[in-house]
Amino acid sequence: MTTHDTKTKVDTPDVTFPTGFVWGAATSAYQIEGAVAEDGRSVSIWDTFVRQPGRVLDGDDADVAIDHYHRYRDDVRIMSELGLTAYRFSMSWPRLQVDGKGPLNPRGLDFYKRLVDELLAAGIDPWVTLYHWDLPQALEDAGGWPSRDTSKRFADYATAVHAALGDRVRNWSTVNEPWCAAFLGYASGEHAPGRREPAASIEAAHHLLLAHGLAVEGMRAQGLQTRIGGSVNLYAVSPATSSEADHDAVRRIDGLQNRFFLDSLLLGHYPEDVLSDLSKVGDLGFIKDGDMETIAAPIDMLLINYYSRFTVSGAPGGAVSAAAAPTDAGSPWVGSESIGFVNGGRPVTAMGWEVDDTGLHEVLLRLAAEYPAIPLVISENGAAYDDEVTPDGAVHDTERLAYIDAHLRTCHSAIEAGVPLEGYFAWSLMDNFEWAWGYGKRFGLVYVDYPTQERILKDSALWYAESIRLGGLRNLSAQ
Ligand code: IFM
């Protein structure tokens, strides 16, 4: 690992976070681990998908990724150097349970035990996500998320892992970003398994939520002293103009992206208007009696992934996607395919996503105002930029640093406004495999030179380490 300019600054922060605020960074299994054929790991939908021509930019795969499976000790040392108080990572279902059924694979489990022990020894709190999109291929072959049985399979897997590691992992999250798993995986086909079946994608969304609820019930029944939540990706959504059509576009996109998940998880029902839109796409008879109670099983915290704001237009011909897929893909906006995503005039990241921390403020205050009080955690927030290693061997990622600083300031002001926000996880700890974008987009605080696997702390990492040490943020413009 290479570090640069680690000299300690003594400045006083102009914004200080409450004692106990969680300062974290996040990753996910498939994006970093590699070792796809080691120690009994079975095949996931992503292993299959990356091998299909045209699915991932430049034909990249994650067979090696950033080799975290073998380098986890070094990576924990980096976390320690940064002073992280918590690390959020996901566990690979096909590594832990061969083909998604039966007893846990002892060699897979051993890897996660070693990782967790390493983290605990370094004083870093492990936050586990049980599903970050790497469905065992065998379960996809049996129908995938549109099949109700996949929810039961997930609950079995989740409860087995929780039983095995619940003595040393306190914070658990079930499913990460069910919107993506359902609508990018089964409607647009941009993500694995690459199906373009809008009606099936609605079933997938419901079964991902049901999987969450069944897992929460099963894990709770074990009586361990753990905290359990789910992770959703939320956006602020604004109309392009004040027209009625654009307001209806907001209703639809906010409905499918935000309210479909928040209302079901926190209020125990789907929004009526969204159900009405979706019922025009397919029969919703797969929603069975009792499902909504299961989905709304009480949780201890809600984990929020926030990146950007959507500005939407209902005008005919307004469909210019602000976040175009890198590969040939359909629309994930089931039932609302004609809605346009327009540029709201803000700076964009390398993903084309608009930078808008005011959107995070809106999302947090809305949660506090419209939903039952529940501890909140930002489980992902960050930005991709085209980083370069400069001749001095450093990575001067000033835009990422400013992005995270601005979003953390927003978190602080939300806390001051009374929002029960407990912590923040930067996405991502290290550059990694960015799904359909392959290695073409870098989100890390830590730069990874893929050919050598060298890790280099970017300026944002050094700044984040200092912020953690200070427990707050220095005024960047006063430097
Ligand atoms: O890399 C992804 C992550 O896997 C899920 N949330 C968004 C990130 C950036 O696209």
Coordinates of C-alpha atoms and ligand atoms in Angstrom, one line a residue:
M1 CA 0.0 0.0 0.0
T2 CA 1.2 3.5 -0.7
T3 CA 0.2 6.5 1.5
H4 CA 1.0 10.1 0.9
D5 CA 1.1 13.2 3.0
T6 CA -0.1 11.6 6.2
K7 CA 1.1 14.6 8.3
T8 CA -1.4 15.4 10.9
K9 CA -3.4 18.6 10.8
V10 CA -4.6 20.0 14.1
D11 CA -7.4 22.2 12.8
T12 CA -10.6 22.4 14.7
P13 CA -13.7 21.1 12.9
D14 CA -16.4 23.6 12.1
V15 CA -19.0 20.8 12.3
T16 CA -18.8 18.1 15.0
F17 CA -20.8 14.9 14.9
P18 CA -22.3 13.4 18.0
T19 CA -20.2 11.0 20.1
G20 CA -20.8 7.4 18.8
F21 CA -21.5 8.5 15.2
V22 CA -20.6 5.6 13.0
W23 CA -17.8 6.5 10.5
G24 CA -17.7 3.8 8.0
A25 CA -17.0 2.7 4.4
A26 CA -18.8 0.0 2.4
T27 CA -18.1 -2.6 -0.2
S28 CA -19.9 -5.7 -1.5
A29 CA -18.7 -9.3 -2.0
Y30 CA -18.9 -9.7 -5.8
Q31 CA -17.4 -6.3 -6.4
I32 CA -14.2 -7.0 -4.4
E33 CA -13.6 -10.6 -3.5
G34 CA -12.6 -12.4 -6.6
A35 CA -11.8 -16.1 -5.9
V36 CA -15.0 -17.1 -7.7
A37 CA -14.1 -20.7 -7.9
E38 CA -12.3 -21.2 -4.6
D39 CA -13.2 -23.1 -1.4
G40 CA -16.5 -24.5 -2.7
R41 CA -18.1 -21.3 -3.9
S42 CA -20.8 -22.0 -6.4
V43 CA -21.8 -19.9 -9.4
S44 CA -23.8 -16.7 -9.1
I45 CA -26.0 -15.0 -11.6
W46 CA -23.2 -12.4 -12.0
D47 CA -20.7 -15.1 -12.9
T48 CA -23.0 -16.2 -15.7
F49 CA -23.9 -12.6 -16.8
V50 CA -20.3 -11.4 -17.1
R51 CA -19.6 -14.2 -19.5
Q52 CA -22.4 -13.2 -21.9
P53 CA -21.0 -10.9 -24.7
G54 CA -22.1 -7.3 -24.5
R55 CA -23.3 -7.4 -20.9
V56 CA -20.4 -5.6 -19.2
L57 CA -18.4 -2.8 -20.6
D58 CA -15.1 -4.0 -22.2
G59 CA -16.1 -7.6 -21.3
D60 CA -14.8 -7.2 -17.7
D61 CA -15.5 -9.9 -15.2
A62 CA -15.0 -10.1 -11.4
D63 CA -13.1 -13.4 -11.3
V64 CA -10.3 -11.6 -9.5
A65 CA -11.9 -8.3 -8.9
I66 CA -9.6 -6.6 -6.3
D67 CA -8.6 -10.0 -4.8
H68 CA -9.9 -9.1 -1.4
Y69 CA -10.5 -12.8 -0.6
H70 CA -6.8 -13.1 -0.4
R71 CA -5.8 -9.6 0.7
Y72 CA -8.5 -9.1 3.4
R73 CA -5.9 -8.7 6.1
D74 CA -4.1 -5.9 4.2
D75 CA -7.4 -4.3 3.5
V76 CA -8.4 -4.3 7.2
R77 CA -5.1 -2.7 7.9
I78 CA -6.0 0.1 5.5
M79 CA -9.4 0.5 7.3
S80 CA -7.5 0.7 10.6
E81 CA -5.2 3.3 9.2
L82 CA -8.2 5.4 8.1
G83 CA -9.6 5.0 11.6
L84 CA -13.0 3.6 10.4
T85 CA -15.2 2.7 13.3
A86 CA -17.3 0.4 11.1
Y87 CA -17.0 -1.5 7.8
R88 CA -20.1 -2.6 5.8
F89 CA -19.6 -5.5 3.5
S90 CA -21.8 -8.2 2.0
M91 CA -21.5 -12.0 2.3
S92 CA -21.6 -14.0 -0.9
W93 CA -24.6 -16.4 -0.9
P94 CA -23.1 -18.8 -3.4
R95 CA -19.9 -18.9 -1.3
L96 CA -21.8 -19.6 1.9
Q97 CA -24.5 -22.0 0.7
V98 CA -23.7 -24.0 -2.4
D99 CA -26.4 -23.5 -5.0
G100 CA -28.5 -21.7 -2.5
K101 CA -29.7 -24.6 -0.4
G102 CA -28.5 -27.0 2.3
P103 CA -26.0 -26.5 5.1
L104 CA -23.5 -23.7 5.1
N105 CA -20.3 -24.3 3.3
P106 CA -17.7 -24.5 6.1
R107 CA -14.9 -23.1 4.0
G108 CA -16.9 -20.1 2.9
L109 CA -18.0 -19.5 6.5
D110 CA -14.4 -19.7 7.6
F111 CA -13.5 -16.8 5.3
Y112 CA -16.1 -14.5 6.8
K113 CA -15.2 -15.6 10.4
R114 CA -11.6 -14.7 9.7
L115 CA -12.6 -11.4 8.2
V116 CA -14.9 -10.6 11.1
D117 CA -12.3 -11.5 13.7
E118 CA -9.7 -9.4 11.9
L119 CA -12.1 -6.4 12.0
L120 CA -13.0 -6.9 15.7
A121 CA -9.3 -7.2 16.6
A122 CA -8.8 -3.9 14.8
G123 CA -11.7 -2.3 16.7
I124 CA -13.8 -2.0 13.6
D125 CA -17.5 -2.9 13.9
P126 CA -18.5 -5.3 11.1
W127 CA -21.9 -4.5 9.4
V128 CA -23.0 -7.4 7.3
T129 CA -25.3 -7.3 4.3
L130 CA -26.7 -10.7 3.5
Y131 CA -27.6 -10.1 -0.2
H132 CA -25.9 -7.7 -2.5
W133 CA -27.1 -9.1 -5.9
D134 CA -25.1 -12.3 -6.2
L135 CA -28.0 -14.8 -6.4
P136 CA -26.9 -18.4 -6.7
Q137 CA -27.3 -19.4 -10.4
A138 CA -29.1 -22.6 -9.4
L139 CA -31.9 -20.4 -7.8
E140 CA -32.2 -18.3 -10.9
D141 CA -32.5 -21.5 -12.9
A142 CA -35.4 -22.4 -10.7
G143 CA -37.1 -19.1 -11.5
G144 CA -35.0 -16.4 -9.7
W145 CA -36.6 -13.6 -7.8
P146 CA -39.9 -13.7 -9.6
S147 CA -40.4 -17.1 -8.0
R148 CA -41.8 -17.0 -4.4
D149 CA -39.7 -19.9 -3.3
T150 CA -36.5 -17.7 -3.7
S151 CA -37.8 -15.7 -0.7
K152 CA -37.9 -18.8 1.4
R153 CA -34.5 -19.9 0.3
F154 CA -33.1 -16.5 1.2
A155 CA -34.7 -16.6 4.7
D156 CA -33.1 -20.1 5.3
Y157 CA -29.7 -18.8 4.2
A158 CA -30.0 -15.6 6.2
T159 CA -31.0 -17.4 9.4
A160 CA -28.2 -19.9 9.1
V161 CA -25.6 -17.2 8.6
H162 CA -27.1 -15.1 11.5
A163 CA -27.0 -18.2 13.7
A164 CA -23.3 -18.8 12.8
L165 CA -22.1 -15.2 13.2
G166 CA -24.6 -13.4 15.3
D167 CA -22.4 -13.8 18.3
R168 CA -19.8 -11.5 16.8
V169 CA -21.7 -9.4 14.2
R170 CA -24.1 -7.0 15.8
N171 CA -25.5 -5.0 12.8
W172 CA -27.2 -6.9 10.0
S173 CA -28.9 -5.8 6.8
T174 CA -30.9 -8.2 4.7
V175 CA -31.2 -7.1 1.0
N176 CA -29.3 -4.3 -0.5
E177 CA -31.2 -2.0 -2.9
P178 CA -34.1 -4.3 -3.9
W179 CA -35.1 -1.7 -6.5
C180 CA -31.9 -2.5 -8.5
A181 CA -32.1 -6.2 -8.0
A182 CA -35.7 -6.2 -9.3
F183 CA -35.8 -3.6 -12.0
L184 CA -32.3 -3.6 -13.3
G185 CA -32.1 -7.4 -13.1
Y186 CA -35.5 -8.3 -14.5
A187 CA -36.9 -5.2 -16.4
S188 CA -34.1 -3.3 -18.0
G189 CA -31.7 -6.3 -18.1
E190 CA -28.8 -4.0 -17.3
H191 CA -27.9 -6.2 -14.4
A192 CA -27.8 -10.0 -13.9
P193 CA -29.7 -12.0 -14.7
G194 CA -30.4 -9.7 -17.6
R195 CA -34.0 -10.5 -18.1
R196 CA -36.3 -8.0 -19.8
E197 CA -39.6 -9.0 -18.4
P198 CA -41.4 -6.0 -16.8
A199 CA -44.2 -8.1 -15.3
A200 CA -41.7 -10.5 -13.7
S201 CA -39.7 -7.6 -12.3
I202 CA -42.7 -6.6 -10.2
E203 CA -42.9 -10.1 -8.8
A204 CA -39.1 -9.9 -8.2
A205 CA -39.5 -6.7 -6.2
H206 CA -42.3 -8.2 -4.1
H207 CA -40.3 -11.4 -3.4
L208 CA -37.2 -9.4 -2.5
L209 CA -39.2 -7.6 0.0
L210 CA -40.8 -10.8 1.2
A211 CA -37.4 -12.3 1.5
H212 CA -36.4 -9.4 3.7
G213 CA -39.4 -9.9 5.9
L214 CA -39.1 -13.7 6.2
A215 CA -35.4 -13.3 7.0
V216 CA -36.1 -10.7 9.7
E217 CA -38.7 -13.0 11.3
G218 CA -36.3 -16.0 11.2
M219 CA -33.3 -14.1 12.5
R220 CA -35.3 -12.5 15.3
A221 CA -36.6 -15.8 16.5
Q222 CA -33.0 -16.8 17.3
G223 CA -33.0 -14.4 20.2
L224 CA -29.5 -13.0 19.5
Q225 CA -28.6 -9.5 20.6
T226 CA -28.3 -8.1 17.1
R227 CA -29.8 -5.2 15.2
I228 CA -31.5 -5.9 11.9
G229 CA -32.5 -3.6 9.0
G230 CA -32.7 -3.4 5.2
S231 CA -31.0 -1.1 2.7
V232 CA -32.9 0.9 0.2
N233 CA -31.7 3.3 -2.5
L234 CA -33.6 6.6 -2.3
Y235 CA -33.6 9.6 -4.5
A236 CA -35.0 13.1 -4.3
V237 CA -37.2 13.6 -7.3
S238 CA -38.2 17.0 -8.8
P239 CA -40.4 18.0 -11.7
A240 CA -38.6 19.5 -14.8
T241 CA -41.3 22.1 -15.0
S242 CA -44.5 23.0 -13.0
S243 CA -46.7 21.2 -15.5
E244 CA -49.2 18.7 -14.5
A245 CA -47.5 16.0 -16.6
D246 CA -44.2 16.6 -14.9
H247 CA -45.8 16.4 -11.4
D248 CA -47.3 13.1 -12.4
A249 CA -43.9 12.0 -13.6
V250 CA -42.6 12.8 -10.0
R251 CA -45.5 10.8 -8.5
R252 CA -44.6 7.8 -10.7
I253 CA -40.8 7.8 -10.3
D254 CA -40.9 8.7 -6.6
G255 CA -43.6 6.0 -6.3
L256 CA -41.5 3.2 -7.8
Q257 CA -38.2 4.2 -6.5
N258 CA -39.0 5.4 -3.0
R259 CA -42.5 4.9 -1.8
F260 CA -43.0 1.3 -3.0
F261 CA -40.2 0.2 -0.7
L262 CA -40.6 2.7 2.2
D263 CA -44.4 2.3 2.5
S264 CA -44.2 -1.5 2.4
L265 CA -41.3 -1.8 4.8
L266 CA -42.4 0.9 7.3
L267 CA -46.1 1.1 6.8
G268 CA -47.1 -2.4 5.8
H269 CA -48.8 -1.6 2.4
Y270 CA -47.8 -0.6 -1.1
P271 CA -48.9 2.8 -2.3
E272 CA -52.3 2.6 -4.0
D273 CA -51.3 4.8 -6.9
V274 CA -48.2 2.7 -7.7
L275 CA -50.2 -0.6 -7.5
S276 CA -52.7 1.0 -9.9
D277 CA -49.9 1.8 -12.4
L278 CA -48.3 -1.6 -12.0
S279 CA -51.6 -3.5 -12.4
K280 CA -51.6 -2.3 -16.0
V281 CA -48.4 -4.2 -16.6
G282 CA -49.3 -7.5 -15.1
D283 CA -51.6 -9.4 -12.6
L284 CA -50.5 -8.6 -9.0
G285 CA -52.1 -11.8 -7.7
F286 CA -48.7 -12.9 -6.4
I287 CA -49.2 -10.6 -3.4
K288 CA -50.7 -13.0 -0.9
D289 CA -52.6 -12.5 2.3
G290 CA -50.2 -11.9 5.1
D291 CA -47.3 -10.9 2.9
M292 CA -47.5 -7.2 3.8
E293 CA -47.3 -8.0 7.5
T294 CA -44.3 -10.1 6.9
I295 CA -42.6 -7.4 4.8
A296 CA -43.3 -4.9 7.5
A297 CA -41.8 -7.0 10.3
P298 CA -40.3 -4.5 12.8
I299 CA -36.7 -3.5 12.0
D300 CA -34.2 -1.8 14.2
M301 CA -32.9 0.6 11.6
L302 CA -33.3 1.6 8.0
L303 CA -30.2 1.8 5.9
I304 CA -30.3 4.4 3.1
N305 CA -28.1 4.6 0.0
Y306 CA -28.2 8.0 -1.5
Y307 CA -26.4 9.3 -4.6
S308 CA -28.4 11.8 -6.5
R309 CA -31.5 13.6 -7.5
F310 CA -33.8 12.8 -10.5
T311 CA -35.4 15.6 -12.4
V312 CA -38.3 14.1 -14.4
S313 CA -40.5 15.1 -17.3
G314 CA -43.8 13.7 -18.3
A315 CA -43.8 15.5 -21.6
P316 CA -43.8 13.4 -24.8
G317 CA -40.3 13.0 -26.1
G318 CA -38.7 14.0 -22.7
A319 CA -37.0 10.7 -22.3
V320 CA -33.4 11.6 -22.1
S321 CA -31.8 9.3 -19.5
A322 CA -29.5 11.2 -17.1
A323 CA -28.0 7.9 -16.0
A324 CA -27.8 5.9 -19.3
A325 CA -26.8 2.3 -19.1
P326 CA -23.3 1.4 -20.5
T327 CA -24.7 -1.5 -22.4
D328 CA -27.8 -2.2 -24.4
A329 CA -30.7 -2.1 -21.9
G330 CA -34.4 -1.6 -21.7
S331 CA -36.2 0.7 -19.2
P332 CA -36.3 -0.2 -15.5
W333 CA -39.3 2.2 -15.0
V334 CA -42.0 -0.4 -15.3
G335 CA -45.3 1.1 -16.3
S336 CA -43.7 4.5 -16.6
E337 CA -41.2 3.9 -19.4
S338 CA -42.0 7.1 -21.2
I339 CA -41.0 9.3 -18.3
G340 CA -38.0 11.5 -19.2
F341 CA -35.0 12.1 -17.0
V342 CA -33.6 15.5 -17.7
N343 CA -30.4 17.3 -16.7
G344 CA -31.3 19.6 -13.8
G345 CA -28.2 21.7 -14.5
R346 CA -26.0 20.5 -11.6
P347 CA -22.4 19.2 -11.9
V348 CA -22.3 15.5 -12.6
T349 CA -20.0 12.7 -11.5
A350 CA -18.3 10.3 -13.9
M351 CA -21.6 8.2 -13.9
G352 CA -23.5 11.2 -15.2
W353 CA -25.3 11.5 -11.8
E354 CA -26.0 15.0 -10.6
V355 CA -24.3 16.1 -7.5
D356 CA -27.0 17.3 -5.0
D357 CA -26.6 17.1 -1.3
T358 CA -29.9 19.0 -0.8
G359 CA -31.6 15.9 -2.1
L360 CA -30.2 13.9 0.8
H361 CA -31.5 16.5 3.2
E362 CA -35.0 16.2 1.6
V363 CA -34.8 12.4 1.8
L364 CA -33.9 12.4 5.4
L365 CA -36.4 15.0 6.5
R366 CA -39.1 13.2 4.6
L367 CA -38.3 10.0 6.3
A368 CA -38.5 11.7 9.7
A369 CA -41.8 13.5 8.8
E370 CA -43.7 10.8 6.9
Y371 CA -42.7 7.5 8.4
P372 CA -42.6 6.0 11.9
A373 CA -39.5 7.0 13.9
I374 CA -36.7 4.6 13.3
P375 CA -32.9 4.9 13.5
L376 CA -31.4 5.8 10.1
V377 CA -28.0 5.1 8.7
I378 CA -26.5 6.3 5.4
S379 CA -25.2 2.9 4.2
E380 CA -23.8 4.2 0.9
N381 CA -22.9 7.6 -0.4
G382 CA -20.1 8.5 -2.7
A383 CA -19.1 9.4 -6.3
A384 CA -17.2 8.0 -9.2
Y385 CA -14.6 10.3 -10.9
D386 CA -11.9 9.6 -13.4
D387 CA -9.1 9.4 -11.0
E388 CA -5.5 9.4 -12.0
V389 CA -2.3 8.7 -10.2
T390 CA -0.1 11.8 -10.6
P391 CA 3.7 11.8 -11.0
D392 CA 4.0 12.3 -7.2
G393 CA 2.3 8.9 -6.8
A394 CA -0.9 10.5 -5.3
V395 CA -4.5 10.7 -6.3
H396 CA -5.8 14.2 -5.9
D397 CA -9.5 13.5 -6.0
T398 CA -10.7 16.9 -4.9
E399 CA -14.2 16.4 -6.4
R400 CA -14.9 13.3 -4.5
L401 CA -13.6 14.9 -1.3
A402 CA -15.9 17.8 -1.8
Y403 CA -18.8 15.5 -2.6
I404 CA -18.4 13.5 0.6
D405 CA -17.8 16.7 2.6
A406 CA -21.0 18.3 1.3
H407 CA -23.1 15.1 2.0
L408 CA -21.7 14.7 5.5
R409 CA -22.5 18.3 6.2
T410 CA -26.0 17.6 5.1
C411 CA -26.1 14.6 7.5
H412 CA -25.0 16.9 10.2
S413 CA -27.7 19.4 9.5
A414 CA -30.3 16.7 9.4
I415 CA -29.2 15.5 12.8
E416 CA -29.4 19.0 14.1
A417 CA -33.0 19.1 12.7
G418 CA -33.8 16.1 14.8
V419 CA -33.4 13.2 12.3
P420 CA -32.2 10.1 14.1
L421 CA -29.2 9.5 11.9
E422 CA -26.6 7.2 13.5
G423 CA -23.9 6.9 10.9
Y424 CA -22.4 7.2 7.5
F425 CA -20.7 4.7 5.2
A426 CA -18.8 6.1 2.2
W427 CA -19.2 4.1 -1.0
S428 CA -16.8 2.7 -1.5
L429 CA -13.8 1.8 0.6
M430 CA -11.8 0.8 -2.5
D431 CA -12.2 1.0 -6.3
N432 CA -13.9 -2.1 -7.5
F433 CA -16.1 -3.9 -10.1
E434 CA -18.9 -1.4 -10.9
W435 CA -21.4 -4.0 -12.3
A436 CA -22.2 -3.3 -16.0
W437 CA -19.5 -0.6 -16.0
G438 CA -16.8 -3.1 -15.2
Y439 CA -13.7 -1.4 -13.9
G440 CA -14.5 1.7 -15.9
K441 CA -15.8 3.7 -12.9
R442 CA -13.9 4.3 -9.7
F443 CA -15.9 5.1 -6.5
G444 CA -13.1 4.2 -3.9
L445 CA -11.5 6.3 -1.2
V446 CA -8.6 4.0 -2.0
Y447 CA -7.3 3.7 -5.5
V448 CA -6.7 0.2 -6.8
D449 CA -4.1 -0.3 -9.6
Y450 CA -5.9 -3.3 -11.1
P451 CA -2.8 -5.0 -12.8
T452 CA -0.7 -4.9 -9.6
Q453 CA -3.5 -4.7 -7.0
E454 CA -1.6 -1.9 -5.3
R455 CA -3.8 0.2 -3.0
I456 CA -3.1 3.9 -2.9
L457 CA -4.9 6.2 -0.4
K458 CA -6.6 9.0 -2.4
D459 CA -6.7 12.5 -1.0
S460 CA -10.4 11.8 0.0
A461 CA -9.2 8.9 2.1
L462 CA -6.6 11.0 3.9
W463 CA -9.2 13.7 4.5
Y464 CA -11.8 11.1 5.6
A465 CA -9.3 9.7 8.1
E466 CA -8.7 13.2 9.5
S467 CA -12.4 13.9 9.7
I468 CA -12.9 10.7 11.7
R469 CA -10.0 11.6 14.0
L470 CA -11.5 15.1 14.5
G471 CA -15.0 13.7 14.8
G472 CA -16.1 16.4 12.4
L473 CA -15.3 18.4 9.3
R474 CA -12.9 21.2 8.8
N475 CA -13.9 24.2 6.8
L476 CA -12.4 23.3 3.4
S477 CA -12.6 26.8 2.0
A478 CA -10.7 28.2 4.9
Q479 CA -7.5 26.3 4.0
Ligands
IFM1 O1 -21.5 0.0 -6.7 C1 -22.9 0.2 -6.4 C2 -23.3 -0.6 -5.2 O2 -23.0 -2.0 -5.5 C3 -24.7 -0.4 -4.9 N1 -25.1 0.9 -4.8 C4 -24.6 1.9 -5.8 C5 -23.1 1.7 -6.1 C6 -22.6 2.6 -7.2 O3 -23.3 2.4 -8.4

